[in-house]
Backbone as JSON Lines, residues from 0, in Angstrom:
{"i":0,"aa":"X","n":[0.84,-1.19,0.0],"ca":[0.0,0.0,0.0],"c":[0.88,1.25,0.0]}
{"i":1,"aa":"X","n":[0.52,2.2,-0.83],"ca":[1.28,3.45,-0.92],"c":[0.96,4.36,0.27]}
{"i":2,"aa":"X","n":[1.98,5.06,0.74],"ca":[1.78,6.07,1.77],"c":[1.31,7.35,1.08]}
{"i":3,"aa":"X","n":[0.63,8.19,1.84],"ca":[0.01,9.4,1.26],"c":[0.75,10.65,1.71]}
{"i":4,"aa":"X","n":[1.13,11.49,0.74],"ca":[1.86,12.72,1.03],"c":[1.03,13.94,0.66]}
{"i":5,"aa":"X","n":[0.96,14.9,1.59],"ca":[0.3,16.18,1.34],"c":[1.39,17.23,1.18]}
{"i":6,"aa":"X","n":[1.29,18.04,0.12],"ca":[2.26,19.1,-0.13],"c":[1.62,20.44,0.17]}
{"i":7,"aa":"X","n":[2.33,21.29,0.92],"ca":[1.78,22.58,1.31],"c":[2.8,23.68,1.05]}
{"i":8,"aa":"X","n":[2.45,24.61,0.15],"ca":[3.32,25.76,-0.15],"c":[2.48,26.84,-0.8]}
{"i":9,"aa":"X","n":[2.69,28.08,-0.39],"ca":[1.9,29.18,-0.95],"c":[2.41,29.63,-2.32]}
{"i":10,"aa":"X","n":[3.58,29.15,-2.73],"ca":[4.12,29.5,-4.05],"c":[3.8,28.38,-5.03]}
{"i":11,"aa":"X","n":[2.96,28.65,-6.06],"ca":[2.57,27.61,-7.01],"c":[3.76,26.89,-7.66]}
{"i":12,"aa":"X","n":[4.81,27.62,-7.99],"ca":[5.98,27.0,-8.62],"c":[6.7,26.07,-7.66]}
{"i":13,"aa":"X","n":[6.76,26.45,-6.4],"ca":[7.41,25.62,-5.38],"c":[6.6,24.33,-5.18]}
{"i":14,"aa":"X","n":[5.29,24.47,-5.19],"ca":[4.4,23.32,-5.03],"c":[4.59,22.35,-6.19]}
{"i":15,"aa":"X","n":[4.61,22.9,-7.39],"ca":[4.82,22.08,-8.59],"c":[6.19,21.41,-8.55]}
{"i":16,"aa":"X","n":[7.19,22.16,-8.11],"ca":[8.55,21.63,-8.0],"c":[8.61,20.45,-7.04]}
{"i":17,"aa":"X","n":[7.95,20.58,-5.9],"ca":[7.92,19.48,-4.92],"c":[7.29,18.23,-5.54]}
{"i":18,"aa":"X","n":[6.23,18.46,-6.31],"ca":[5.52,17.32,-6.91],"c":[6.37,16.66,-8.0]}
{"i":19,"aa":"X","n":[7.04,17.49,-8.82],"ca":[7.75,16.96,-9.98],"c":[9.18,16.53,-9.72]}
{"i":20,"aa":"X","n":[9.88,17.21,-8.8],"ca":[11.3,16.93,-8.56],"c":[11.53,15.63,-7.8]}
{"i":21,"aa":"X","n":[10.54,15.26,-7.01],"ca":[10.7,14.08,-6.16],"c":[9.96,12.91,-6.79]}
{"i":22,"aa":"X","n":[10.64,11.77,-6.88],"ca":[10.01,10.56,-7.4],"c":[9.24,9.92,-6.25]}
{"i":23,"aa":"X","n":[8.02,10.41,-6.04],"ca":[7.21,9.98,-4.91],"c":[6.94,8.48,-4.95]}
{"i":24,"aa":"X","n":[6.6,7.97,-6.15],"ca":[6.28,6.55,-6.28],"c":[7.43,5.66,-5.87]}
{"i":25,"aa":"X","n":[8.65,6.05,-6.28],"ca":[9.85,5.26,-5.94],"c":[10.01,5.18,-4.43]}
{"i":26,"aa":"X","n":[9.57,6.22,-3.72],"ca":[9.67,6.23,-2.27],"c":[8.48,5.58,-1.59]}
{"i":27,"aa":"X","n":[7.54,5.08,-2.4],"ca":[6.37,4.42,-1.84],"c":[5.23,5.36,-1.49]}
{"i":28,"aa":"X","n":[5.25,6.55,-2.12],"ca":[4.23,7.56,-1.82],"c":[3.37,7.91,-3.02]}
{"i":29,"aa":"X","n":[2.18,8.38,-2.73],"ca":[1.32,9.0,-3.72],"c":[0.98,10.37,-3.15]}
{"i":30,"aa":"X","n":[0.97,11.41,-4.0],"ca":[0.61,12.76,-3.54],"c":[-0.92,12.8,-3.45]}
{"i":31,"aa":"X","n":[-1.43,12.96,-2.23],"ca":[-2.88,12.9,-2.02],"c":[-3.52,14.29,-2.0]}
{"i":32,"aa":"X","n":[-2.7,15.34,-1.83],"ca":[-3.25,16.69,-1.81],"c":[-2.14,17.71,-2.02]}
{"i":33,"aa":"X","n":[-2.49,18.8,-2.71],"ca":[-1.59,19.94,-2.86],"c":[-2.35,21.16,-2.36]}
{"i":34,"aa":"X","n":[-1.79,21.8,-1.34],"ca":[-2.5,22.91,-0.7],"c":[-1.68,24.19,-0.79]}
{"i":35,"aa":"X","n":[-2.37,25.31,-1.02],"ca":[-1.72,26.61,-1.2],"c":[-1.5,27.34,0.12]}
{"i":36,"aa":"X","n":[-1.79,26.67,1.24],"ca":[-1.6,27.3,2.53],"c":[-2.01,26.38,3.66]}
{"i":37,"aa":"X","n":[-1.68,26.8,4.88],"ca":[-1.91,25.98,6.06],"c":[-3.4,25.75,6.33]}
{"i":38,"aa":"X","n":[-4.21,26.78,6.17],"ca":[-5.64,26.62,6.47],"c":[-6.29,25.65,5.49]}
{"i":39,"aa":"X","n":[-5.9,25.75,4.22],"ca":[-6.4,24.81,3.2],"c":[-5.97,23.39,3.56]}
{"i":40,"aa":"X","n":[-4.73,23.26,4.02],"ca":[-4.21,21.94,4.41],"c":[-5.01,21.35,5.57]}
{"i":41,"aa":"X","n":[-5.3,22.17,6.56],"ca":[-6.06,21.7,7.72],"c":[-7.47,21.28,7.31]}
{"i":42,"aa":"X","n":[-8.08,22.05,6.39],"ca":[-9.41,21.7,5.88],"c":[-9.37,20.36,5.13]}
{"i":43,"aa":"X","n":[-8.26,20.12,4.41],"ca":[-8.14,18.92,3.58],"c":[-7.76,17.67,4.38]}
{"i":44,"aa":"X","n":[-7.23,17.85,5.59],"ca":[-6.75,16.72,6.4],"c":[-7.72,15.54,6.49]}
{"i":45,"aa":"X","n":[-9.0,15.78,6.88],"ca":[-9.9,14.64,7.08],"c":[-10.16,13.84,5.8]}
{"i":46,"aa":"X","n":[-10.14,14.51,4.66],"ca":[-10.42,13.86,3.39],"c":[-9.15,13.24,2.79]}
{"i":47,"aa":"X","n":[-8.05,14.0,2.81],"ca":[-6.79,13.56,2.19],"c":[-6.13,12.43,2.98]}
{"i":48,"aa":"X","n":[-6.31,12.45,4.3],"ca":[-5.71,11.44,5.19],"c":[-4.24,11.16,4.89]}
{"i":49,"aa":"X","n":[-3.38,12.21,4.94],"ca":[-1.96,11.99,4.62],"c":[-1.21,11.26,5.73]}
{"i":50,"aa":"X","n":[-0.14,10.57,5.31],"ca":[0.79,9.95,6.26],"c":[1.97,10.89,6.49]}
{"i":51,"aa":"X","n":[2.18,11.78,5.5],"ca":[3.31,12.71,5.52],"c":[2.82,14.07,5.05]}
{"i":52,"aa":"X","n":[3.23,15.12,5.76],"ca":[2.94,16.48,5.31],"c":[4.28,17.16,5.04]}
{"i":53,"aa":"X","n":[4.45,17.6,3.8],"ca":[5.65,18.34,3.4],"c":[5.21,19.79,3.29]}
{"i":54,"aa":"X","n":[5.72,20.64,4.18],"ca":[5.22,22.01,4.24],"c":[6.32,23.07,4.23]}
{"i":55,"aa":"X","n":[6.02,24.17,3.56],"ca":[6.87,25.35,3.61],"c":[6.75,25.92,5.02]}
{"i":56,"aa":"X","n":[7.77,26.65,5.45],"ca":[7.7,27.28,6.77],"c":[7.01,28.63,6.7]}
{"i":57,"aa":"X","n":[7.48,29.47,5.78],"ca":[6.96,30.84,5.7],"c":[5.8,30.91,4.74]}
{"i":58,"aa":"X","n":[4.6,31.08,5.28],"ca":[3.4,31.23,4.47],"c":[2.53,32.29,5.11]}
{"i":59,"aa":"X","n":[1.78,33.03,4.31],"ca":[0.89,34.05,4.89],"c":[-0.23,33.39,5.69]}
{"i":60,"aa":"X","n":[-0.69,34.06,6.71],"ca":[-1.8,33.55,7.52],"c":[-1.32,32.68,8.66]}
{"i":61,"aa":"X","n":[-0.85,31.49,8.32],"ca":[-0.37,30.56,9.33],"c":[0.89,29.89,8.8]}
{"i":62,"aa":"X","n":[1.96,29.91,9.58],"ca":[3.21,29.32,9.08],"c":[3.22,27.81,9.28]}
{"i":63,"aa":"X","n":[4.25,27.17,8.73],"ca":[4.35,25.72,8.76],"c":[4.45,25.14,10.16]}
{"i":64,"aa":"X","n":[5.07,25.89,11.07],"ca":[5.2,25.39,12.44],"c":[3.85,25.36,13.14]}
{"i":65,"aa":"X","n":[3.05,26.41,12.93],"ca":[1.68,26.43,13.5],"c":[0.84,25.33,12.87]}
{"i":66,"aa":"X","n":[1.03,25.12,11.55],"ca":[0.31,24.05,10.85],"c":[0.61,22.7,11.52]}
{"i":67,"aa":"X","n":[1.89,22.47,11.83],"ca":[2.28,21.22,12.48],"c":[1.56,21.05,13.81]}
{"i":68,"aa":"X","n":[1.55,22.11,14.6],"ca":[0.91,22.05,15.92],"c":[-0.59,21.82,15.79]}
{"i":69,"aa":"X","n":[-1.22,22.56,14.85],"ca":[-2.66,22.43,14.64],"c":[-3.04,21.04,14.14]}
{"i":70,"aa":"X","n":[-2.26,20.52,13.17],"ca":[-2.55,19.2,12.6],"c":[-2.48,18.14,13.7]}
{"i":71,"aa":"X","n":[-1.45,18.24,14.56],"ca":[-1.31,17.29,15.67],"c":[-2.49,17.41,16.62]}
{"i":72,"aa":"X","n":[-2.91,18.65,16.89],"ca":[-4.03,18.88,17.79],"c":[-5.31,18.26,17.22]}
{"i":73,"aa":"X","n":[-5.39,18.16,15.9],"ca":[-6.57,17.57,15.25],"c":[-6.4,16.07,15.02]}
{"i":74,"aa":"X","n":[-5.37,15.49,15.6],"ca":[-5.23,14.04,15.56],"c":[-4.32,13.49,14.47]}
{"i":75,"aa":"X","n":[-3.63,14.38,13.73],"ca":[-2.69,13.89,12.71],"c":[-1.53,13.19,13.4]}
{"i":76,"aa":"X","n":[-1.29,11.93,13.03],"ca":[-0.23,11.17,13.69],"c":[0.94,10.84,12.78]}
{"i":77,"aa":"X","n":[0.95,11.43,11.59],"ca":[2.01,11.13,10.63],"c":[3.26,11.96,10.83]}
{"i":78,"aa":"X","n":[4.09,12.0,9.8],"ca":[5.37,12.71,9.85],"c":[5.28,14.05,9.12]}
{"i":79,"aa":"X","n":[6.2,14.94,9.47],"ca":[6.32,16.24,8.8],"c":[7.71,16.39,8.2]}
{"i":80,"aa":"X","n":[7.78,17.01,7.04],"ca":[9.05,17.48,6.5],"c":[8.86,18.96,6.21]}
{"i":81,"aa":"X","n":[9.78,19.75,6.71],"ca":[9.74,21.2,6.53],"c":[10.61,21.57,5.33]}
{"i":82,"aa":"X","n":[10.06,22.43,4.46],"ca":[10.82,22.95,3.33],"c":[10.89,24.45,3.53]}
{"i":83,"aa":"X","n":[12.09,25.01,3.43],"ca":[12.22,26.44,3.68],"c":[13.34,27.05,2.87]}
{"i":84,"aa":"X","n":[13.1,28.26,2.43],"ca":[14.13,29.01,1.74],"c":[15.04,29.71,2.74]}
{"i":85,"aa":"X","n":[14.71,29.56,4.0],"ca":[15.46,30.23,5.05],"c":[16.26,29.21,5.83]}
{"i":86,"aa":"X","n":[17.57,29.33,5.8],"ca":[18.41,28.37,6.49],"c":[18.62,28.74,7.94]}
{"i":87,"aa":"X","n":[17.68,29.46,8.52],"ca":[17.84,29.93,9.89],"c":[17.69,28.81,10.89]}
{"i":88,"aa":"X","n":[18.62,28.75,11.8],"ca":[18.65,27.68,12.79],"c":[17.42,27.7,13.69]}
{"i":89,"aa":"X","n":[16.9,28.89,13.97],"ca":[15.72,29.02,14.83],"c":[14.57,28.16,14.34]}
{"i":90,"aa":"X","n":[14.3,28.25,13.04],"ca":[13.2,27.47,12.46],"c":[13.46,25.98,12.61]}
{"i":91,"aa":"X","n":[14.68,25.58,12.27],"ca":[15.04,24.16,12.36],"c":[14.87,23.68,13.8]}
{"i":92,"aa":"X","n":[15.32,24.5,14.75],"ca":[15.24,24.12,16.16],"c":[13.78,23.99,16.6]}
{"i":93,"aa":"X","n":[12.95,24.97,16.19],"ca":[11.52,24.91,16.54],"c":[10.88,23.68,15.93]}
{"i":94,"aa":"X","n":[11.21,23.41,14.67],"ca":[10.63,22.26,13.97],"c":[11.02,20.96,14.67]}
{"i":95,"aa":"X","n":[12.27,20.87,15.09],"ca":[12.74,19.66,15.78],"c":[12.03,19.49,17.11]}
{"i":96,"aa":"X","n":[11.78,20.62,17.78],"ca":[11.1,20.57,19.07],"c":[9.66,20.05,18.88]}
{"i":97,"aa":"X","n":[9.0,20.51,17.81],"ca":[7.64,20.07,17.53],"c":[7.66,18.61,17.08]}
{"i":98,"aa":"X","n":[8.75,18.21,16.43],"ca":[8.87,16.84,15.96],"c":[8.73,16.76,14.46]}
{"i":99,"aa":"X","n":[9.84,16.85,13.76],"ca":[9.81,16.86,12.3],"c":[10.76,15.77,11.8]}
{"i":100,"aa":"X","n":[10.37,15.09,10.73],"ca":[11.16,13.97,10.21],"c":[12.33,14.46,9.37]}
{"i":101,"aa":"X","n":[12.2,15.66,8.8],"ca":[13.27,16.17,7.94],"c":[13.13,17.65,7.69]}
{"i":102,"aa":"X","n":[14.2,18.24,7.17],"ca":[14.25,19.67,6.93],"c":[14.97,19.88,5.6]}
{"i":103,"aa":"X","n":[14.28,20.39,4.59],"ca":[14.87,20.62,3.27],"c":[14.98,22.11,3.0]}
{"i":104,"aa":"X","n":[16.08,22.52,2.41],"ca":[16.24,23.92,2.04],"c":[15.93,24.11,0.56]}
{"i":105,"aa":"X","n":[15.27,25.23,0.26],"ca":[15.01,25.58,-1.14],"c":[16.27,26.22,-1.71]}
{"i":106,"aa":"X","n":[16.59,26.04,-2.98],"ca":[15.9,25.14,-3.9],"c":[16.14,23.68,-3.5]}
{"i":107,"aa":"X","n":[15.07,22.9,-3.58],"ca":[15.12,21.5,-3.15],"c":[15.98,20.67,-4.09]}
{"i":108,"aa":"X","n":[16.9,19.92,-3.52],"ca":[17.75,19.0,-4.28],"c":[17.01,17.65,-4.35]}
{"i":109,"aa":"X","n":[16.69,17.16,-5.57],"ca":[15.91,15.94,-5.7],"c":[16.52,14.73,-4.98]}
{"i":110,"aa":"X","n":[17.84,14.58,-5.02],"ca":[18.5,13.46,-4.34],"c":[18.33,13.53,-2.85]}
{"i":111,"aa":"X","n":[18.53,14.71,-2.32],"ca":[18.38,14.94,-0.87],"c":[16.93,14.7,-0.45]}
{"i":112,"aa":"X","n":[16.0,15.18,-1.28],"ca":[14.58,15.03,-0.98],"c":[14.15,13.57,-0.98]}
{"i":113,"aa":"X","n":[14.69,12.8,-1.92],"ca":[14.31,11.39,-2.04],"c":[14.68,10.61,-0.78]}
{"i":114,"aa":"X","n":[15.81,10.99,-0.16],"ca":[16.22,10.33,1.1],"c":[15.19,10.53,2.17]}
């Protein structure tokens, strides 16, 4: 059975890049949802039922870290991978504290992402 991945990024090109650059199938995943922001992602959670959420950190309205906390509060028990154009240690540290499976820097390297 394929695992389900939800992609969350407010930049359409970044979202498309995440979908196209990574060989999801080879990793045992199917992309179950693409969301343009955290609120859309939270709305889609019950229907999409992702095992993995790959989210940008900096988004208008609600950032990726708040999304992680909210998704967990709503019963999401899967993994998170943070994607960010900002290599700031603060974000990485906060993400690790919340519990994140990985941290990718933009531009995303397909080899690194596949791992």
